[in-house]
């Protein structure tokens, strides 16, 4: 009786209007120490009228889902698959799936419509030697290749990661680790990005829960810039920039959300997008793929918790997450990079000002966002039951 009453009063914090209006009234710009980008915080913009609500596209239901169990033939053959037998789930026994017909829990396949083709030895040689670059003065171009894979997170037709159980989510993160290691071992791969799009507003084209990996034979300039800034901080202070920020955030507390002995979740000071949460390890680690099983399990649990809080704050929200690990093409002898995952709901669109200036406008201060997450976390804490 008490539990039911307690759950009714706390399980659904709906902070959107009240909590967002508790922000500072005027605009402020903040510098992201990693990218060097400035973001404008304009809390008053949450009051804007929106005539385009509830205009999400309808989902086609007459086409077979290529990611569901039984439709494996629609996708290219798996390059990685693991299975958690139903009876062994509690004991975390995982088996490799040698054959496509074998049952699977998580399955990785090449993207049928890749953004970039496979890195072939001839195109790698051509790019490295400069022969793949076409430079005619003002109009420069080059060969881009690498790999593009889809991580199918369940044989069941789930929409969000939070519908999986914790052992399955742990397996998804093991898939990330293994596939990043795979691409890292390929000569010529300079950059690896793992990301997840959930919902139309987040860029997803299929509803079945999945994430993607893109590997490239070149490092995007904004990533190079972050690497340079982290390296400069290490050279000038002797410390890792992310480790310094983590220490400062734990001291300041106002943007902190959750922390265990291994992993921290907080809202970054200069978040480019509203309600962004950063998850990373407390201990310095440049490469996500070097995390051991214990740390990986803590990370997958924290990501699960953050997304479940996010879905309580904004039910049915579209969201993305992006995993940043030290790019293979970076020569980082001072070990200045520190991996992270950024999780963010899609509450706002990149509009004219943002496109033309490169400066984002964020209507939610990270302090207000962190307070909402903490409120949700406290309401769901087993100690409150
Ligand atoms: Zn499906
Ligand atoms: Zn660090």
PDB file of N, CA, C and O in Angstrom, residues 79-85 93-106 171 174 178:
ATOM      1  N   UNK A  79      29.098 -10.580 -38.931  1.00  0.00           N
ATOM      2  CA  UNK A  79      30.552 -10.604 -38.714  1.00  0.00           C
ATOM      3  C   UNK A  79      30.855 -10.856 -37.233  1.00  0.00           C
ATOM      4  O   UNK A  79      31.997 -11.076 -36.853  1.00  0.00           O
ATOM      5  N   UNK A  80      29.815 -10.781 -36.376  1.00  0.00           N
ATOM      6  CA  UNK A  80      29.962 -10.992 -34.925  1.00  0.00           C
ATOM      7  C   UNK A  80      28.584 -11.354 -34.395  1.00  0.00           C
ATOM      8  O   UNK A  80      27.597 -10.718 -34.757  1.00  0.00           O
ATOM      9  N   UNK A  81      28.499 -12.383 -33.571  1.00  0.00           N
ATOM     10  CA  UNK A  81      27.210 -12.722 -32.947  1.00  0.00           C
ATOM     11  C   UNK A  81      27.473 -13.466 -31.650  1.00  0.00           C
ATOM     12  O   UNK A  81      28.422 -14.252 -31.550  1.00  0.00           O
ATOM     13  N   UNK A  82      26.673 -13.187 -30.648  1.00  0.00           N
ATOM     14  CA  UNK A  82      26.764 -13.876 -29.358  1.00  0.00           C
ATOM     15  C   UNK A  82      25.359 -14.170 -28.874  1.00  0.00           C
ATOM     16  O   UNK A  82      24.404 -13.452 -29.206  1.00  0.00           O
ATOM     17  N   UNK A  83      25.276 -15.206 -28.050  1.00  0.00           N
ATOM     18  CA  UNK A  83      23.963 -15.607 -27.563  1.00  0.00           C
ATOM     19  C   UNK A  83      23.989 -15.815 -26.052  1.00  0.00           C
ATOM     20  O   UNK A  83      24.949 -16.405 -25.533  1.00  0.00           O
ATOM     21  N   UNK A  84      22.974 -15.335 -25.371  1.00  0.00           N
ATOM     22  CA  UNK A  84      22.802 -15.622 -23.947  1.00  0.00           C
ATOM     23  C   UNK A  84      21.618 -16.570 -23.857  1.00  0.00           C
ATOM     24  O   UNK A  84      20.466 -16.138 -24.048  1.00  0.00           O
ATOM     25  N   UNK A  85      21.860 -17.862 -23.589  1.00  0.00           N
ATOM     26  CA  UNK A  85      20.724 -18.786 -23.478  1.00  0.00           C
ATOM     27  C   UNK A  85      19.799 -18.340 -22.357  1.00  0.00           C
ATOM     28  O   UNK A  85      20.259 -17.846 -21.325  1.00  0.00           O
ATOM     29  N   UNK A  93      26.236 -16.613 -18.902  1.00  0.00           N
ATOM     30  CA  UNK A  93      26.956 -17.461 -19.853  1.00  0.00           C
ATOM     31  C   UNK A  93      26.654 -16.999 -21.270  1.00  0.00           C
ATOM     32  O   UNK A  93      25.511 -16.853 -21.653  1.00  0.00           O
ATOM     33  N   UNK A  94      27.706 -16.783 -22.033  1.00  0.00           N
ATOM     34  CA  UNK A  94      27.548 -16.279 -23.397  1.00  0.00           C
ATOM     35  C   UNK A  94      28.244 -17.242 -24.335  1.00  0.00           C
ATOM     36  O   UNK A  94      29.338 -17.715 -24.060  1.00  0.00           O
ATOM     37  N   UNK A  95      27.588 -17.557 -25.440  1.00  0.00           N
ATOM     38  CA  UNK A  95      28.222 -18.439 -26.420  1.00  0.00           C
ATOM     39  C   UNK A  95      28.376 -17.713 -27.744  1.00  0.00           C
ATOM     40  O   UNK A  95      27.587 -16.846 -28.095  1.00  0.00           O
ATOM     41  N   UNK A  96      29.425 -18.099 -28.511  1.00  0.00           N
ATOM     42  CA  UNK A  96      29.606 -17.550 -29.847  1.00  0.00           C
ATOM     43  C   UNK A  96      28.634 -18.261 -30.788  1.00  0.00           C
ATOM     44  O   UNK A  96      28.323 -19.426 -30.589  1.00  0.00           O
ATOM     45  N   UNK A  97      28.175 -17.586 -31.802  1.00  0.00           N
ATOM     46  CA  UNK A  97      27.298 -18.217 -32.790  1.00  0.00           C
ATOM     47  C   UNK A  97      28.093 -18.386 -34.069  1.00  0.00           C
ATOM     48  O   UNK A  97      28.387 -17.398 -34.737  1.00  0.00           O
ATOM     49  N   UNK A  98      28.444 -19.615 -34.372  1.00  0.00           N
ATOM     50  CA  UNK A  98      29.244 -19.874 -35.577  1.00  0.00           C
ATOM     51  C   UNK A  98      28.381 -19.792 -36.832  1.00  0.00           C
ATOM     52  O   UNK A  98      28.811 -19.331 -37.866  1.00  0.00           O
ATOM     53  N   UNK A  99      27.153 -20.270 -36.709  1.00  0.00           N
ATOM     54  CA  UNK A  99      26.278 -20.338 -37.878  1.00  0.00           C
ATOM     55  C   UNK A  99      25.186 -19.286 -37.774  1.00  0.00           C
ATOM     56  O   UNK A  99      24.708 -18.959 -36.703  1.00  0.00           O
ATOM     57  N   UNK A 100      24.746 -18.799 -38.936  1.00  0.00           N
ATOM     58  CA  UNK A 100      23.665 -17.819 -38.973  1.00  0.00           C
ATOM     59  C   UNK A 100      22.375 -18.356 -38.378  1.00  0.00           C
ATOM     60  O   UNK A 100      21.570 -17.624 -37.842  1.00  0.00           O
ATOM     61  N   UNK A 101      22.172 -19.703 -38.485  1.00  0.00           N
ATOM     62  CA  UNK A 101      20.914 -20.290 -38.024  1.00  0.00           C
ATOM     63  C   UNK A 101      20.873 -20.387 -36.505  1.00  0.00           C
ATOM     64  O   UNK A 101      19.836 -20.613 -35.911  1.00  0.00           O
ATOM     65  N   UNK A 102      22.047 -20.283 -35.864  1.00  0.00           N
ATOM     66  CA  UNK A 102      22.092 -20.396 -34.406  1.00  0.00           C
ATOM     67  C   UNK A 102      21.293 -19.250 -33.773  1.00  0.00           C
ATOM     68  O   UNK A 102      21.241 -18.149 -34.320  1.00  0.00           O
ATOM     69  N   UNK A 103      20.697 -19.505 -32.612  1.00  0.00           N
ATOM     70  CA  UNK A 103      20.046 -18.368 -31.928  1.00  0.00           C
ATOM     71  C   UNK A 103      21.089 -17.322 -31.540  1.00  0.00           C
ATOM     72  O   UNK A 103      22.257 -17.660 -31.318  1.00  0.00           O
ATOM     73  N   UNK A 104      20.676 -16.071 -31.501  1.00  0.00           N
ATOM     74  CA  UNK A 104      21.605 -14.995 -31.141  1.00  0.00           C
ATOM     75  C   UNK A 104      20.890 -13.971 -30.274  1.00  0.00           C
ATOM     76  O   UNK A 104      19.662 -13.839 -30.342  1.00  0.00           O
ATOM     77  N   UNK A 105      21.664 -13.250 -29.487  1.00  0.00           N
ATOM     78  CA  UNK A 105      21.115 -12.166 -28.669  1.00  0.00           C
ATOM     79  C   UNK A 105      21.536 -10.813 -29.229  1.00  0.00           C
ATOM     80  O   UNK A 105      20.771  -9.855 -29.217  1.00  0.00           O
ATOM     81  N   UNK A 106      22.788 -10.730 -29.675  1.00  0.00           N
ATOM     82  CA  UNK A 106      23.311  -9.515 -30.318  1.00  0.00           C
ATOM     83  C   UNK A 106      24.045  -9.952 -31.587  1.00  0.00           C
ATOM     84  O   UNK A 106      24.790 -10.941 -31.568  1.00  0.00           O
ATOM     85  N   UNK A 171      26.165  -7.212 -23.326  1.00  0.00           N
ATOM     86  CA  UNK A 171      26.631  -7.870 -24.557  1.00  0.00           C
ATOM     87  C   UNK A 171      26.757  -6.867 -25.711  1.00  0.00           C
ATOM     88  O   UNK A 171      27.686  -6.952 -26.524  1.00  0.00           O
ATOM     89  N   UNK A 174      29.934  -5.215 -25.206  1.00  0.00           N
ATOM     90  CA  UNK A 174      31.030  -6.119 -25.593  1.00  0.00           C
ATOM     91  C   UNK A 174      31.213  -6.112 -27.111  1.00  0.00           C
ATOM     92  O   UNK A 174      32.331  -6.176 -27.616  1.00  0.00           O
ATOM     93  N   UNK A 178      34.631  -5.248 -29.088  1.00  0.00           N
ATOM     94  CA  UNK A 178      35.270  -6.178 -30.029  1.00  0.00           C
ATOM     95  C   UNK A 178      35.387  -5.590 -31.430  1.00  0.00           C
ATOM     96  O   UNK A 178      36.403  -5.757 -32.103  1.00  0.00           O
TER      97      UNK A 178
END
